XYZ file of C-alpha atoms in Angstrom:
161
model
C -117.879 -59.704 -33.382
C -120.396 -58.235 -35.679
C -123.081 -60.844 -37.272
C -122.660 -60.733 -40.986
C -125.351 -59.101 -43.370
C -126.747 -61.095 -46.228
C -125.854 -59.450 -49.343
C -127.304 -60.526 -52.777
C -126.139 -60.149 -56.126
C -127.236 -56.981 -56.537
C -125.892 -55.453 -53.133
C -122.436 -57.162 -54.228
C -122.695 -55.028 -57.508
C -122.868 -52.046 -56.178
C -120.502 -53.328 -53.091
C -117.823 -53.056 -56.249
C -119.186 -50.347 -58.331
C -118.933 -47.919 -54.826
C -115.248 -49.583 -54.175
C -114.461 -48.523 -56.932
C -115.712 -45.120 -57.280
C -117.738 -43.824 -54.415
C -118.429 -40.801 -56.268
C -120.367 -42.907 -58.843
C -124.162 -41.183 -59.016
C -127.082 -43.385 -58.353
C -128.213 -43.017 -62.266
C -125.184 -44.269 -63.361
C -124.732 -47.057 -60.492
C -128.525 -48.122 -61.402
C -128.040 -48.351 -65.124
C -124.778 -50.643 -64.586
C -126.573 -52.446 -61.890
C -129.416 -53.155 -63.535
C -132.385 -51.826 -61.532
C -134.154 -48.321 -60.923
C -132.842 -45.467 -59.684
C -135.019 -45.669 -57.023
C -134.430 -48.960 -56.165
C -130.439 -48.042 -56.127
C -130.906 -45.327 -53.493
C -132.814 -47.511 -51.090
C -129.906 -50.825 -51.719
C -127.663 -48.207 -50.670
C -129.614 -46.737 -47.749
C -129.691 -50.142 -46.716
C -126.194 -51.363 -46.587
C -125.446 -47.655 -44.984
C -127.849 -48.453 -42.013
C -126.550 -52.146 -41.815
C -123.301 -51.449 -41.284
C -121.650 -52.459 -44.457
C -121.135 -49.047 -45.584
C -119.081 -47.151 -43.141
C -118.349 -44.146 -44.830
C -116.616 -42.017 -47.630
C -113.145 -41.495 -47.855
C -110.660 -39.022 -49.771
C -107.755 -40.495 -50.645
C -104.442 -38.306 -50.530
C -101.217 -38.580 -51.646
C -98.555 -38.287 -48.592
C -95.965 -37.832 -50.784
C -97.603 -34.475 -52.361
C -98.395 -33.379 -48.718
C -94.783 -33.574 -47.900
C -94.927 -36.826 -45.865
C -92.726 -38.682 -48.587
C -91.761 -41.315 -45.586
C -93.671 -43.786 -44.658
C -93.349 -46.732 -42.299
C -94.568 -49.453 -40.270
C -93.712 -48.987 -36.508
C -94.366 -52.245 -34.477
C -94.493 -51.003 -30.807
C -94.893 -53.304 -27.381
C -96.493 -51.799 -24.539
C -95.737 -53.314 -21.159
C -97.619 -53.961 -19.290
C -100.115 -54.539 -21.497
C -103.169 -53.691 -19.490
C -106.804 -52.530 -20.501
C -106.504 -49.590 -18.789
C -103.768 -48.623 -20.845
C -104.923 -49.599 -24.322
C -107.523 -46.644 -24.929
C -105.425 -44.251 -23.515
C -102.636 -45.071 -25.795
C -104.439 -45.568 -29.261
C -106.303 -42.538 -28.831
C -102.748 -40.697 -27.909
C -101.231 -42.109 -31.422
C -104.339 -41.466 -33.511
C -104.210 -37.839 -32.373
C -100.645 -37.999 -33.968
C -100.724 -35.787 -37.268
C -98.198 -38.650 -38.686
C -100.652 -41.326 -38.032
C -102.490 -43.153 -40.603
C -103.332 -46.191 -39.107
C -103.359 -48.274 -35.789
C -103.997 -51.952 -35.251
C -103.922 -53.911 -31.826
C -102.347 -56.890 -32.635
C -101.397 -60.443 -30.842
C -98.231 -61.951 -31.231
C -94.673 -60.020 -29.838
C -95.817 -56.795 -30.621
C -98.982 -55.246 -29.255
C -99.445 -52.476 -32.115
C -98.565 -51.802 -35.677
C -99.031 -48.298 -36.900
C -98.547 -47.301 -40.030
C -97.403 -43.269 -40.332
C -96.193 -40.563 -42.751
C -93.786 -38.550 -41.949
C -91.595 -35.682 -43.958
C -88.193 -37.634 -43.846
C -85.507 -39.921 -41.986
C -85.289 -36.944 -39.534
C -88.734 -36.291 -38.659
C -89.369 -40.582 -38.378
C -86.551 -40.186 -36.087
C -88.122 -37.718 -34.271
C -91.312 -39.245 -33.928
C -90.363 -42.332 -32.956
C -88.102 -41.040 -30.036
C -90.615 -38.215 -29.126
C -94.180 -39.818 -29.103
C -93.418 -43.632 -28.631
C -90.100 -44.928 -26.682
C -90.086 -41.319 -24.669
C -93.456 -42.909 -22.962
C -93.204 -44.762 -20.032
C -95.566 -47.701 -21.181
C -93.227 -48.105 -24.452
C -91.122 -51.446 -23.999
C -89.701 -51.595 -27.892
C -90.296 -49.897 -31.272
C -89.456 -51.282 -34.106
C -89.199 -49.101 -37.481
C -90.156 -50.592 -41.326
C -89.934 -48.162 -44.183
C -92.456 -48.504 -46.493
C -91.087 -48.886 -50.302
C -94.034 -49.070 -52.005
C -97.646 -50.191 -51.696
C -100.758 -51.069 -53.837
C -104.164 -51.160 -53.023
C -106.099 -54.390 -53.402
C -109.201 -55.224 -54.956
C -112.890 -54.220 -53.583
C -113.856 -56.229 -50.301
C -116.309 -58.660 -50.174
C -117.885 -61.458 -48.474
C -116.033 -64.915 -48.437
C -116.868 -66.964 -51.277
C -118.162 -63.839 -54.032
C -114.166 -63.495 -55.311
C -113.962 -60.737 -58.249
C -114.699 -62.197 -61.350
């Protein structure tokens, strides 16, 4: 596991500012912050090279792209060998109906979470790219209702305020 980077008060700032809005300029990200421009761009350089920062992200709405559906599909793999995990997550993330895959402990080995057009096309899915496959013991299909995004993450013990 990754060691942890020490982030001051400042760095946690602009941790939530970027949550936020990642599109925020470093003028305007300074000036709420507190500190120079400058200063901003190189806090930011910094938590890019360290790690913290992964990357930008566009959000999309399925619904709009006509993936109205989505679901939670909780899949066991037997067996559940190495030399079958990277084969397998890189076959679902190549999946257009992907969003996201977790390797899990417990029952089930995987949880991925997809977007597909309707009941049909889940149906589809789930018979063509998972049980069809020989490693595929189960599948088991949760629609999604609705869902909310969650406050900006940060470091145990620095809760929003």
């Amino acid at each position: 596991m990754d060691a942890s980077v020490v982030l001051d008060p400042v760095d946690l700032h602009l941790l939530r500012l970027l949550q936020n809005d990642a599109r925020t300029t470093y003028r305007d990200l300074a000036a709420r912050v507190g500190v120079a421009p400058s200063t901003c761009l190189d806090r930011v350089a910094r938590l890019r090279r360290s790690g913290v920062i992964l990357g930008h992200q566009l959000r999309l709405d399925p619904a709009k792209l006509g993936r109205g559906l989505q679901a939670l599909l909780s899949v066991q793999v037997r067996p559940h060998r190495r030399e079958l995990v990277g084969p397998f997550v890189e076959r679902v993330r190549a999946l257009p109906e992907a969003r996201t895959v977790f390797h899990l402990t417990g029952p089930d080995d995987y949880l991925v979470h997809v977007a597909v057009a309707d009941m049909a096309d889940l149906q589809r899915l789930v018979l063509d790219e998972f049980t069809s496959r020989r490693e595929v013991a189960r599948v088991e299909t949760r629609l999604i209702f609705q869902q909310w995004e969650c406050g900006p993450l940060l470091p145990p013990g620095h809760a929003e305020s």
